[in-house]
Every structure is written in structure tokens, then in C-alpha cells.
Amino acid sequence: MPEHDAPLLAFPCEFPIKVMGRTQAGFAQAVTEVVKRHAPDFDPATLGMRSSREGKYLSLTCNIRAVSREQLDDLYRELCDHPMVTMVL
């Protein structure tokens, strides 16, 4: 296989997902529910949270065990479509 055709990720792997949205009640819980649908072994106790300087936005970091590209694509798609989510990285 030529080097430029090699996959960027080898599955399974640990994969961080950063989700940003306005600071509001239920944001972290809503994101956790979506993540657990796609990565059932995700431990919510490991969820990282960071507020913006003025406290208007909240950034969540979810480290999941990714098992396939399809899993990641589906997870990103659902997070991006969620009304409480502003951005997913």
C-alpha cells in the first residue's frame, strides 16, 4: 500500500473529542448522552470541562476508545447536529 493511502488512525485507539457550546444547564449531560450512545464504554467521570474567560462558553473534552472510522463519523455528525453544540473538534 503506498504511504499516502495509509489510514491516519489505527483502530482501536484512544481519541479525544472537544465539544463547545454556550454555558447552560444540561449541556454536559446532553453531550455525555450522545457520546455514550456511540461509545458505550465512555466514563463520564473522565469528562474534562473548561469555561471560557468570560464564562459564556463551555468546552468539554471526551476521551473515547474509538473502534472505527464509521463510529467517529456518526458521533461527530450527531454532536454537530445537536442544538446545544456550537462546535466539535
CSV table of N, CA and C in Angstrom, one decimal:
chain,number,residue,atom,x,y,z
A,1,MET,N,0.8,-1.2,0.0
A,1,MET,CA,0.0,0.0,0.0
A,1,MET,C,0.9,1.2,0.0
A,2,PRO,N,0.7,2.2,-0.9
A,2,PRO,CA,1.5,3.4,-0.9
A,2,PRO,C,1.3,4.2,0.4
A,3,GLU,N,2.3,4.9,0.8
A,3,GLU,CA,2.3,5.6,2.0
A,3,GLU,C,1.2,6.6,2.1
A,4,HIS,N,0.8,7.3,1.0
A,4,HIS,CA,-0.2,8.3,1.1
A,4,HIS,C,-1.6,7.7,1.2
A,5,ASP,N,-1.8,6.4,1.0
A,5,ASP,CA,-3.1,5.7,1.1
A,5,ASP,C,-3.2,5.0,2.5
A,6,ALA,N,-2.2,5.1,3.4
A,6,ALA,CA,-2.3,4.5,4.7
A,6,ALA,C,-3.3,5.3,5.6
A,7,PRO,N,-4.0,4.5,6.4
A,7,PRO,CA,-5.0,5.2,7.2
A,7,PRO,C,-4.3,6.1,8.3
A,8,LEU,N,-4.9,7.2,8.7
A,8,LEU,CA,-4.3,8.0,9.7
A,8,LEU,C,-4.4,7.5,11.1
A,9,LEU,N,-5.5,6.7,11.3
A,9,LEU,CA,-5.7,6.1,12.6
A,9,LEU,C,-5.7,4.6,12.6
A,10,ALA,N,-5.1,4.0,13.6
A,10,ALA,CA,-5.2,2.5,13.7
A,10,ALA,C,-6.2,2.2,14.8
A,11,PHE,N,-7.2,1.5,14.5
A,11,PHE,CA,-8.3,1.2,15.4
A,11,PHE,C,-8.0,-0.2,16.1
A,12,PRO,N,-8.4,-0.3,17.3
A,12,PRO,CA,-9.0,0.7,18.2
A,12,PRO,C,-7.9,1.6,18.7
A,13,CYS,N,-8.3,2.8,19.2
A,13,CYS,CA,-7.4,3.8,19.7
A,13,CYS,C,-8.1,4.8,20.6
A,14,GLU,N,-7.3,5.4,21.5
A,14,GLU,CA,-7.9,6.4,22.3
A,14,GLU,C,-8.0,7.7,21.5
A,15,PHE,N,-9.2,8.4,21.6
A,15,PHE,CA,-9.4,9.5,20.7
A,15,PHE,C,-10.1,10.6,21.5
A,16,PRO,N,-9.5,11.8,21.5
A,16,PRO,CA,-10.1,12.9,22.2
A,16,PRO,C,-11.1,13.7,21.3
A,17,ILE,N,-12.2,14.1,21.8
A,17,ILE,CA,-13.2,14.9,21.1
A,17,ILE,C,-13.5,16.1,22.0
A,18,LYS,N,-13.3,17.3,21.4
A,18,LYS,CA,-13.6,18.5,22.1
A,18,LYS,C,-15.0,19.1,21.6
A,19,VAL,N,-15.9,19.4,22.5
A,19,VAL,CA,-17.2,19.8,22.1
A,19,VAL,C,-17.4,21.2,22.8
A,20,MET,N,-17.8,22.2,22.1
A,20,MET,CA,-18.0,23.5,22.7
A,20,MET,C,-19.4,24.0,22.5
A,21,GLY,N,-19.9,24.7,23.5
A,21,GLY,CA,-21.3,25.3,23.4
A,21,GLY,C,-21.4,26.3,24.4
A,22,ARG,N,-22.5,27.1,24.4
A,22,ARG,CA,-22.8,28.1,25.4
A,22,ARG,C,-23.0,27.4,26.8
A,23,THR,N,-22.5,28.1,27.8
A,23,THR,CA,-22.7,27.6,29.2
A,23,THR,C,-24.2,27.7,29.5
A,24,GLN,N,-24.8,26.5,29.7
A,24,GLN,CA,-26.2,26.4,30.0
A,24,GLN,C,-26.4,25.1,30.8
A,25,ALA,N,-27.5,25.1,31.5
A,25,ALA,CA,-27.9,23.9,32.3
A,25,ALA,C,-28.1,22.7,31.4
A,26,GLY,N,-27.5,21.6,31.7
A,26,GLY,CA,-27.8,20.3,30.9
A,26,GLY,C,-26.8,20.1,29.7
A,27,PHE,N,-25.9,21.1,29.5
A,27,PHE,CA,-25.0,20.9,28.3
A,27,PHE,C,-24.1,19.7,28.4
A,28,ALA,N,-23.5,19.6,29.6
A,28,ALA,CA,-22.5,18.5,29.8
A,28,ALA,C,-23.3,17.1,29.8
A,29,GLN,N,-24.5,17.1,30.4
A,29,GLN,CA,-25.3,15.9,30.4
A,29,GLN,C,-25.7,15.5,29.0
A,30,ALA,N,-26.1,16.5,28.2
A,30,ALA,CA,-26.6,16.2,26.8
A,30,ALA,C,-25.4,15.6,26.0
A,31,VAL,N,-24.3,16.2,26.1
A,31,VAL,CA,-23.1,15.8,25.3
A,31,VAL,C,-22.7,14.4,25.8
A,32,THR,N,-22.7,14.1,27.1
A,32,THR,CA,-22.4,12.8,27.6
A,32,THR,C,-23.3,11.7,27.0
A,33,GLU,N,-24.6,12.0,27.0
A,33,GLU,CA,-25.6,11.1,26.5
A,33,GLU,C,-25.3,10.7,25.0
A,34,VAL,N,-25.0,11.7,24.2
A,34,VAL,CA,-24.7,11.5,22.8
A,34,VAL,C,-23.4,10.6,22.7
A,35,VAL,N,-22.4,11.0,23.4
A,35,VAL,CA,-21.1,10.2,23.4
A,35,VAL,C,-21.3,8.8,23.8
A,36,LYS,N,-22.1,8.6,24.9
A,36,LYS,CA,-22.3,7.2,25.4
A,36,LYS,C,-23.1,6.3,24.4
A,37,ARG,N,-23.9,7.0,23.5
A,37,ARG,CA,-24.7,6.2,22.5
A,37,ARG,C,-23.7,5.6,21.5
A,38,HIS,N,-22.6,6.3,21.2
A,38,HIS,CA,-21.7,5.9,20.2
A,38,HIS,C,-20.4,5.2,20.8
A,39,ALA,N,-20.2,5.5,22.1
A,39,ALA,CA,-19.0,4.9,22.8
A,39,ALA,C,-19.5,4.5,24.2
A,40,PRO,N,-20.2,3.3,24.2
A,40,PRO,CA,-20.9,2.9,25.5
A,40,PRO,C,-19.9,2.8,26.7
A,41,ASP,N,-18.6,2.6,26.4
A,41,ASP,CA,-17.7,2.4,27.5
A,41,ASP,C,-17.1,3.7,28.0
A,42,PHE,N,-17.5,4.9,27.4
A,42,PHE,CA,-17.1,6.2,27.9
A,42,PHE,C,-17.4,6.4,29.3
A,43,ASP,N,-16.5,6.8,30.1
A,43,ASP,CA,-16.7,7.1,31.5
A,43,ASP,C,-16.9,8.6,31.8
A,44,PRO,N,-18.1,9.0,32.1
A,44,PRO,CA,-18.4,10.4,32.3
A,44,PRO,C,-17.5,11.1,33.3
A,45,ALA,N,-17.0,10.3,34.3
A,45,ALA,CA,-16.1,10.9,35.3
A,45,ALA,C,-14.8,11.4,34.7
A,46,THR,N,-14.5,11.0,33.5
A,46,THR,CA,-13.3,11.5,32.9
A,46,THR,C,-13.5,12.7,32.0
A,47,LEU,N,-14.7,13.2,31.9
A,47,LEU,CA,-15.1,14.3,31.1
A,47,LEU,C,-14.3,15.6,31.6
A,48,GLY,N,-13.6,16.2,30.7
A,48,GLY,CA,-12.9,17.4,31.1
A,48,GLY,C,-13.7,18.7,30.7
A,49,MET,N,-13.7,19.6,31.6
A,49,MET,CA,-14.5,20.9,31.4
A,49,MET,C,-13.7,22.1,31.6
A,50,ARG,N,-13.9,23.1,30.7
A,50,ARG,CA,-13.2,24.3,30.8
A,50,ARG,C,-14.1,25.5,30.3
A,51,SER,N,-14.2,26.5,31.2
A,51,SER,CA,-15.1,27.6,30.8
A,51,SER,C,-14.2,28.6,30.0
A,52,SER,N,-14.9,29.4,29.2
A,52,SER,CA,-14.2,30.5,28.5
A,52,SER,C,-13.8,31.6,29.5
A,53,ARG,N,-13.0,32.5,29.1
A,53,ARG,CA,-12.5,33.5,30.1
A,53,ARG,C,-13.7,34.3,30.7
A,54,GLU,N,-14.7,34.6,29.9
A,54,GLU,CA,-15.9,35.3,30.5
A,54,GLU,C,-17.0,34.4,31.0
A,55,GLY,N,-16.8,33.1,30.8
A,55,GLY,CA,-17.8,32.2,31.3
A,55,GLY,C,-19.0,32.0,30.4
A,56,LYS,N,-18.9,32.5,29.2
A,56,LYS,CA,-20.0,32.4,28.2
A,56,LYS,C,-20.1,31.1,27.5
A,57,TYR,N,-19.0,30.5,27.3
A,57,TYR,CA,-18.9,29.2,26.7
A,57,TYR,C,-18.2,28.1,27.5
A,58,LEU,N,-18.6,26.9,27.2
A,58,LEU,CA,-18.0,25.7,28.0
A,58,LEU,C,-17.4,24.8,26.9
A,59,SER,N,-16.2,24.3,27.2
A,59,SER,CA,-15.5,23.4,26.4
A,59,SER,C,-15.4,22.0,27.1
A,60,LEU,N,-15.9,21.0,26.5
A,60,LEU,CA,-15.8,19.6,27.1
A,60,LEU,C,-14.9,18.8,26.3
A,61,THR,N,-14.1,18.0,26.9
A,61,THR,CA,-13.2,17.1,26.3
A,61,THR,C,-13.6,15.6,26.7
A,62,CYS,N,-13.9,14.8,25.7
A,62,CYS,CA,-14.3,13.4,25.9
A,62,CYS,C,-13.2,12.5,25.3
A,63,ASN,N,-12.6,11.7,26.1
A,63,ASN,CA,-11.6,10.8,25.6
A,63,ASN,C,-12.3,9.4,25.4
A,64,ILE,N,-12.5,9.0,24.2
A,64,ILE,CA,-13.2,7.7,24.0
A,64,ILE,C,-12.2,6.7,23.4
A,65,ARG,N,-12.7,5.5,23.4
A,65,ARG,CA,-12.0,4.4,22.8
A,65,ARG,C,-12.7,4.2,21.4
A,66,ALA,N,-12.0,4.7,20.4
A,66,ALA,CA,-12.6,4.6,19.0
A,66,ALA,C,-12.3,3.3,18.4
A,67,VAL,N,-13.4,2.7,17.8
A,67,VAL,CA,-13.2,1.3,17.2
A,67,VAL,C,-13.3,1.4,15.7
A,68,SER,N,-13.8,2.4,15.1
A,68,SER,CA,-13.9,2.5,13.7
A,68,SER,C,-14.1,3.9,13.2
A,69,ARG,N,-13.8,4.2,12.0
A,69,ARG,CA,-14.0,5.5,11.3
A,69,ARG,C,-15.5,5.8,11.3
A,70,GLU,N,-16.3,4.8,11.1
A,70,GLU,CA,-17.7,5.0,11.0
A,70,GLU,C,-18.3,5.4,12.4
A,71,GLN,N,-17.8,4.8,13.4
A,71,GLN,CA,-18.2,5.3,14.8
A,71,GLN,C,-17.9,6.7,15.0
A,72,LEU,N,-16.7,7.2,14.6
A,72,LEU,CA,-16.3,8.6,14.8
A,72,LEU,C,-17.2,9.5,13.9
A,73,ASP,N,-17.4,9.1,12.7
A,73,ASP,CA,-18.2,9.9,11.8
A,73,ASP,C,-19.6,10.1,12.3
A,74,ASP,N,-20.2,9.0,12.8
A,74,ASP,CA,-21.6,9.0,13.3
A,74,ASP,C,-21.6,9.9,14.6
A,75,LEU,N,-20.6,9.8,15.4
A,75,LEU,CA,-20.6,10.6,16.7
A,75,LEU,C,-20.4,12.0,16.3
A,76,TYR,N,-19.5,12.4,15.5
A,76,TYR,CA,-19.3,13.8,15.1
A,76,TYR,C,-20.6,14.3,14.4
A,77,ARG,N,-21.2,13.6,13.6
A,77,ARG,CA,-22.5,14.0,12.9
A,77,ARG,C,-23.6,14.3,14.0
A,78,GLU,N,-23.8,13.4,14.9
A,78,GLU,CA,-24.8,13.7,15.9
A,78,GLU,C,-24.5,14.8,16.8
A,79,LEU,N,-23.2,15.0,17.2
A,79,LEU,CA,-22.8,16.1,18.0
A,79,LEU,C,-23.0,17.4,17.3
A,80,CYS,N,-22.6,17.5,16.0
A,80,CYS,CA,-22.7,18.7,15.2
A,80,CYS,C,-24.2,19.1,15.0
A,81,ASP,N,-25.0,18.1,15.0
A,81,ASP,CA,-26.5,18.4,14.7
A,81,ASP,C,-27.2,18.8,16.0
A,82,HIS,N,-26.6,18.6,17.2
A,82,HIS,CA,-27.2,18.9,18.5
A,82,HIS,C,-27.4,20.4,18.6
A,83,PRO,N,-28.6,20.8,19.0
A,83,PRO,CA,-28.9,22.2,19.1
A,83,PRO,C,-28.1,23.0,20.2
A,84,MET,N,-27.5,22.3,21.2
A,84,MET,CA,-26.7,22.9,22.3
A,84,MET,C,-25.3,23.0,21.9
A,85,VAL,N,-24.9,22.4,20.8
A,85,VAL,CA,-23.4,22.3,20.5
A,85,VAL,C,-23.1,23.4,19.4
A,86,THR,N,-22.1,24.2,19.7
A,86,THR,CA,-21.6,25.2,18.8
A,86,THR,C,-20.6,24.7,17.8
A,87,MET,N,-19.6,23.9,18.4
A,87,MET,CA,-18.5,23.4,17.5
A,87,MET,C,-18.0,22.1,18.1
A,88,VAL,N,-17.5,21.2,17.2
A,88,VAL,CA,-16.9,19.9,17.6
A,88,VAL,C,-15.5,19.8,16.9
A,89,LEU,N,-14.5,19.5,17.7
A,89,LEU,CA,-13.2,19.3,17.1
A,89,LEU,C,-12.7,17.9,17.4
